Tab-separated table of C-alpha atoms and ligand atoms in Angstrom:
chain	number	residue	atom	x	y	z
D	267	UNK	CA	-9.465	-10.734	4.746
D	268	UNK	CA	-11.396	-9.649	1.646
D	269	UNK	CA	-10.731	-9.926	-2.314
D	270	UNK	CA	-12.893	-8.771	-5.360
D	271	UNK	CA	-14.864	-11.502	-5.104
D	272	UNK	CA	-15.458	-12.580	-1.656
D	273	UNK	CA	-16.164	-8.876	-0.925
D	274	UNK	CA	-18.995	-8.646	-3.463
D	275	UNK	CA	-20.564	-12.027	-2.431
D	276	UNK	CA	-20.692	-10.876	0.845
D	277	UNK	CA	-22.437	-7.503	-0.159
D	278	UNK	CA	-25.111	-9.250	-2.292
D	279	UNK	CA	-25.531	-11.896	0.002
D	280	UNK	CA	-26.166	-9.812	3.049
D	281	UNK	CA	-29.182	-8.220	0.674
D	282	UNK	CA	-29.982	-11.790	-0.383
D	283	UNK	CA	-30.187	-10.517	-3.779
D	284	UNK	CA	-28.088	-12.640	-6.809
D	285	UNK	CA	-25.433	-10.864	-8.862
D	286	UNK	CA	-27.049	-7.757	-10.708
D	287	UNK	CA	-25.783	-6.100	-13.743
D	288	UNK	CA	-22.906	-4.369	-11.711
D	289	UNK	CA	-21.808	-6.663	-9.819
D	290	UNK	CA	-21.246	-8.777	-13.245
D	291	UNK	CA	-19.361	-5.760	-14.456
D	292	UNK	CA	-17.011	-5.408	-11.347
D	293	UNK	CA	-16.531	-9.002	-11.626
D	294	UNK	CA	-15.881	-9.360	-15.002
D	295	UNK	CA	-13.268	-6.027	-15.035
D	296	UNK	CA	-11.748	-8.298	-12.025
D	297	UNK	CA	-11.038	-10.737	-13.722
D	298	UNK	CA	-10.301	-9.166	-17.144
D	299	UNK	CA	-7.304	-7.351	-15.228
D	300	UNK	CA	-6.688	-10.688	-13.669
D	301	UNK	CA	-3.263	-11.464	-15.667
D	302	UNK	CA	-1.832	-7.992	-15.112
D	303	UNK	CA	-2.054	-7.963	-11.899
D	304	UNK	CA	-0.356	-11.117	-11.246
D	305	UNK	CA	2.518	-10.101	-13.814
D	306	UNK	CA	2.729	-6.922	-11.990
D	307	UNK	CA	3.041	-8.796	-8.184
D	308	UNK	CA	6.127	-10.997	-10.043
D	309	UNK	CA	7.544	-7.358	-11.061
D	310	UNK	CA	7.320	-6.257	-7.507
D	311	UNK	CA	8.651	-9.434	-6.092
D	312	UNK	CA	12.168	-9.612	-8.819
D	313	UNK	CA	13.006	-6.516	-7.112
D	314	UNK	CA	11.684	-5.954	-3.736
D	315	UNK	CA	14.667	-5.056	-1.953
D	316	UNK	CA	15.475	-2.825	-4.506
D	317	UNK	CA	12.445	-0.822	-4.910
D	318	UNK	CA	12.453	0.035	-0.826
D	319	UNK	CA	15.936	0.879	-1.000
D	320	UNK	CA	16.021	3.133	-3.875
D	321	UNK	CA	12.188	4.233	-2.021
D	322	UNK	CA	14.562	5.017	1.029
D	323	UNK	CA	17.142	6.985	-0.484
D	324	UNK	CA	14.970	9.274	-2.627
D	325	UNK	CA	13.054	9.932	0.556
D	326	UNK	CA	16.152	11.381	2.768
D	327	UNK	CA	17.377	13.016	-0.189
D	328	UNK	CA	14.027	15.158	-0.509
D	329	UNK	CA	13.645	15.368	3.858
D	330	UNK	CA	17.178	15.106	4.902
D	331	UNK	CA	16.050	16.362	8.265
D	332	UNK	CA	14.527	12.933	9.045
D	333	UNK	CA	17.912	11.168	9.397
D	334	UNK	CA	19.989	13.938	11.108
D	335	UNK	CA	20.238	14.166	15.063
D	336	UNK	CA	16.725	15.004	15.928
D	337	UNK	CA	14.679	13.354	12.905
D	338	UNK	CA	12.436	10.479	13.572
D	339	UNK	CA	14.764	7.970	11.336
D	340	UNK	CA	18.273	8.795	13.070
D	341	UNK	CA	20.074	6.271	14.662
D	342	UNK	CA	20.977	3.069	12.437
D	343	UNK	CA	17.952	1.104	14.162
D	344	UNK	CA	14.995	4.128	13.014
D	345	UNK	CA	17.035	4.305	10.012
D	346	UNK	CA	16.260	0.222	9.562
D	347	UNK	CA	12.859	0.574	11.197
D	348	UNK	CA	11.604	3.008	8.700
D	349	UNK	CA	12.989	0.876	5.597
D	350	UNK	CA	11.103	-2.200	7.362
D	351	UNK	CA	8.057	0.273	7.462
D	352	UNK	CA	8.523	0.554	3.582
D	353	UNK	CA	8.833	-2.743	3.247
D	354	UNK	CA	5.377	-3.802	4.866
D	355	UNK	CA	3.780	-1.541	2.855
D	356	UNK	CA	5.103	-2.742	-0.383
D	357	UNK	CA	4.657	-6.020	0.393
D	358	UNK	CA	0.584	-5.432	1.623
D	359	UNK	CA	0.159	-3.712	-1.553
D	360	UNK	CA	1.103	-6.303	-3.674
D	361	UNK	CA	-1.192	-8.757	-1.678
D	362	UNK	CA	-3.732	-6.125	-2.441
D	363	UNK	CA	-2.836	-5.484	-6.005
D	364	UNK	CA	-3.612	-9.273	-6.362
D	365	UNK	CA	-6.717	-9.245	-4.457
D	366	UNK	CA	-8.264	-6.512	-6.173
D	367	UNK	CA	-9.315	-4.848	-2.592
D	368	UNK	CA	-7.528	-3.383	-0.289
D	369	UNK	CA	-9.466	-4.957	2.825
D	370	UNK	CA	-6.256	-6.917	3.517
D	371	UNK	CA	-3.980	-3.303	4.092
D	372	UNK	CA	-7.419	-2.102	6.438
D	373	UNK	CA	-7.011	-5.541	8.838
D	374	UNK	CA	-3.327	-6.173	8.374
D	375	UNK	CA	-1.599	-2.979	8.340
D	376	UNK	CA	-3.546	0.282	8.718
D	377	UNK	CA	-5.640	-0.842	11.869
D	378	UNK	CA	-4.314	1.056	14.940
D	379	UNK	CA	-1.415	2.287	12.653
D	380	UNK	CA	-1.441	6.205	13.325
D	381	UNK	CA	-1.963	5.887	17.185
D	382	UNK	CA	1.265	4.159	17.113
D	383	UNK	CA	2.925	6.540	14.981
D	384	UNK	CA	1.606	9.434	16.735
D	385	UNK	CA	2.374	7.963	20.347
D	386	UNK	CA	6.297	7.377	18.981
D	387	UNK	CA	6.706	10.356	16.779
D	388	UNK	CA	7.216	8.910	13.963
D	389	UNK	CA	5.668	11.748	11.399
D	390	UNK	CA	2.908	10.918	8.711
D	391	UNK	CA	3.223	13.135	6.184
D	392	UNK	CA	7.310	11.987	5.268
D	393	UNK	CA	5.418	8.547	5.592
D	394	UNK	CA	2.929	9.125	2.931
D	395	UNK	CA	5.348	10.439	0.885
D	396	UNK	CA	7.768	7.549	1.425
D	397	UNK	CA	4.634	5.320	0.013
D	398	UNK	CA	3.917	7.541	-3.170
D	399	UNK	CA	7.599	7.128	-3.877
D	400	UNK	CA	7.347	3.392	-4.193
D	401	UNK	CA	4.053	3.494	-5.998
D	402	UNK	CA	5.740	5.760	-8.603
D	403	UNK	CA	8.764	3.213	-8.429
D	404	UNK	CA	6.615	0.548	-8.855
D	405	UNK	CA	4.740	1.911	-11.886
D	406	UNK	CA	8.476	2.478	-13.155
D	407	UNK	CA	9.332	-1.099	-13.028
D	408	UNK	CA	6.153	-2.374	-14.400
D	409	UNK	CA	6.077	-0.040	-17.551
D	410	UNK	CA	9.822	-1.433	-17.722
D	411	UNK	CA	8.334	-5.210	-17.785
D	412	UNK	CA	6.107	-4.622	-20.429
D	413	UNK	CA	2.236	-3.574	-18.837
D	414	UNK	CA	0.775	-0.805	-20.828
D	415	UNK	CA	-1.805	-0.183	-18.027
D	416	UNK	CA	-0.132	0.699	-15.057
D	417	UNK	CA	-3.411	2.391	-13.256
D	418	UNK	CA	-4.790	-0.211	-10.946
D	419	UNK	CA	-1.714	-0.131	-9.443
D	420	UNK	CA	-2.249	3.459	-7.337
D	421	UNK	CA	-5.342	1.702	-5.670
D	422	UNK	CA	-3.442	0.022	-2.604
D	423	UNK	CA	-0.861	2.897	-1.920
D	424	UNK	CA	-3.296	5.651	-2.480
D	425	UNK	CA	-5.306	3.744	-0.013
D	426	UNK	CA	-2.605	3.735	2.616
D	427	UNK	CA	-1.913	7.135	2.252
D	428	UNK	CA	-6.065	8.392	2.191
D	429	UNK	CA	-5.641	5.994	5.592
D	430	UNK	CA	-2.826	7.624	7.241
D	431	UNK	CA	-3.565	10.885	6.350
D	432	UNK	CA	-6.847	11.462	7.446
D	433	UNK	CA	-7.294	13.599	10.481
D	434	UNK	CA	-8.570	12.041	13.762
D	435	UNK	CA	-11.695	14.339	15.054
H	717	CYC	C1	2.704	-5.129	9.034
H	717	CYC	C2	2.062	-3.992	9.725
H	717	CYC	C3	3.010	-3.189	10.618
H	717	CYC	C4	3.361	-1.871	10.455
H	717	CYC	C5	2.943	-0.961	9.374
H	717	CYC	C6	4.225	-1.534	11.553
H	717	CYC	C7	4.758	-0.267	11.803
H	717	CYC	C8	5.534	0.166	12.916
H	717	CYC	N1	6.531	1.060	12.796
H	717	CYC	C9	7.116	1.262	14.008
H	717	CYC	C10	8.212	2.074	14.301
H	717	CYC	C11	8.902	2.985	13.441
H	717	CYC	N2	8.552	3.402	12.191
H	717	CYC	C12	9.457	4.308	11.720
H	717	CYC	C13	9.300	4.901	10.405
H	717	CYC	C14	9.683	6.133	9.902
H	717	CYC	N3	10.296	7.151	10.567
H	717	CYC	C15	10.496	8.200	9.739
H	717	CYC	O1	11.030	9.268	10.078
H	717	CYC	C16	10.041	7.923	8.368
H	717	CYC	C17	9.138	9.004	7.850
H	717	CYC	C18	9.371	6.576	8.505
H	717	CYC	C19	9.798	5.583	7.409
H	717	CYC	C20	9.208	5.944	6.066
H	717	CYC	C21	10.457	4.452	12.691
H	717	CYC	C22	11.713	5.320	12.624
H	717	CYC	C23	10.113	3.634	13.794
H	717	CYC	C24	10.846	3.465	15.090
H	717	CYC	C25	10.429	4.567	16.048
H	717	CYC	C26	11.010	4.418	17.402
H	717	CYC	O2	11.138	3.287	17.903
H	717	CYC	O3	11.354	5.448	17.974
H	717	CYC	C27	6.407	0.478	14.985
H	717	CYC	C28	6.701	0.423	16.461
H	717	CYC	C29	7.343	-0.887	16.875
H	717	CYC	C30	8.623	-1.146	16.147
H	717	CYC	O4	9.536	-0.298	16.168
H	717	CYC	O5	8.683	-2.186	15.491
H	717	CYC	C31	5.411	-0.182	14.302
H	717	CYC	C32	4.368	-1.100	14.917
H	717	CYC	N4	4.403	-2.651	12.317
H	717	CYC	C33	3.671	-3.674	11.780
H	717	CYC	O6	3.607	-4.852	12.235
């Protein structure tokens, strides 16, 4: 598992080469956004439960289809599956968001993730759009706490959607 840093040591020191001009840059923007990202983690973590619930809701209200007989998420225990779902990616994201690299969703989370969801049905695209829900919730919630810049925080769940989404060949 990988952050900002650790992940550009081990570039330059695979080259044997010492920090260069960028890597000063990446660094410093790292740590520059330090603070924010750690008061946007504590935003995410007052309200959790919340944000994949509300996540949930908004989801069957656009695809209704998914929780009626026939959809992937019917039955009480998809239903709770699919929140839990939610919930590991919200909670990988914020251990992203923190890290500043999203190595930790790639070994944690995304690794093997569609063959499972392809070999029980369980269909991407509502997924992915189940994930941009919370990131939009998210960026909600922090605006509401106060952080002007809310950009760094599509990083992780636009990575776990590019992830899911792309098409095995
Ligand atoms: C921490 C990393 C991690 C992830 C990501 C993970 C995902 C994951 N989701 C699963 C199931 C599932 N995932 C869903 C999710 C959904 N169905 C829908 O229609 C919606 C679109 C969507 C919610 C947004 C459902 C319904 C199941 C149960 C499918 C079944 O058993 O038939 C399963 C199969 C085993 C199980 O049911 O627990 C895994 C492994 N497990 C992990 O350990």
């Amino acid at each position: 598992m990988r952050d900002a840093v650790t992940s550009l040591i081990k570039n330059y020191d695979v080259a044997g080469r010492y920090f260069d001009r960028n890597a000063l840059d990446s660094l410093k923007s790292y740590f520059e956004s330090g603070t924010s990202r750690v008061q946007a983690a504590a935003a995410i973590n007052s309200n959790a439960a919340g944000i994949v619930k509300q996540a949930g809701l908004k989801l069957f209200e656009e695809l209704p289809e998914l929780i009626r007989p026939g959809g992937n998420a019917y039955t009480t225990r998809r239903y709770a599956a699919c929140l839990r779902d939610m919930d590991y990616y919200l909670r990988y994201a914020t251990y992203a968001l923190v890290a500043g690299n999203t190595n930790v969703l790639d070994e944690r989370v995304l690794q093997g993730l569609r063959e499972t969801y392809n070999s029980l049905g369980v269909p991407i695209s509502p997924t992915v759009r189940g994930v941009q829900i919370m990131k939009d919730l998210v960026k909600e919630q922090i605006a509401a706490a106060g952080l002007v810049n809310t950009a760094f925080v599509d990083e992780p769940f636009d990575h776990i959607t590019r992830e899911l989404s792309e098409i095995d060949i």
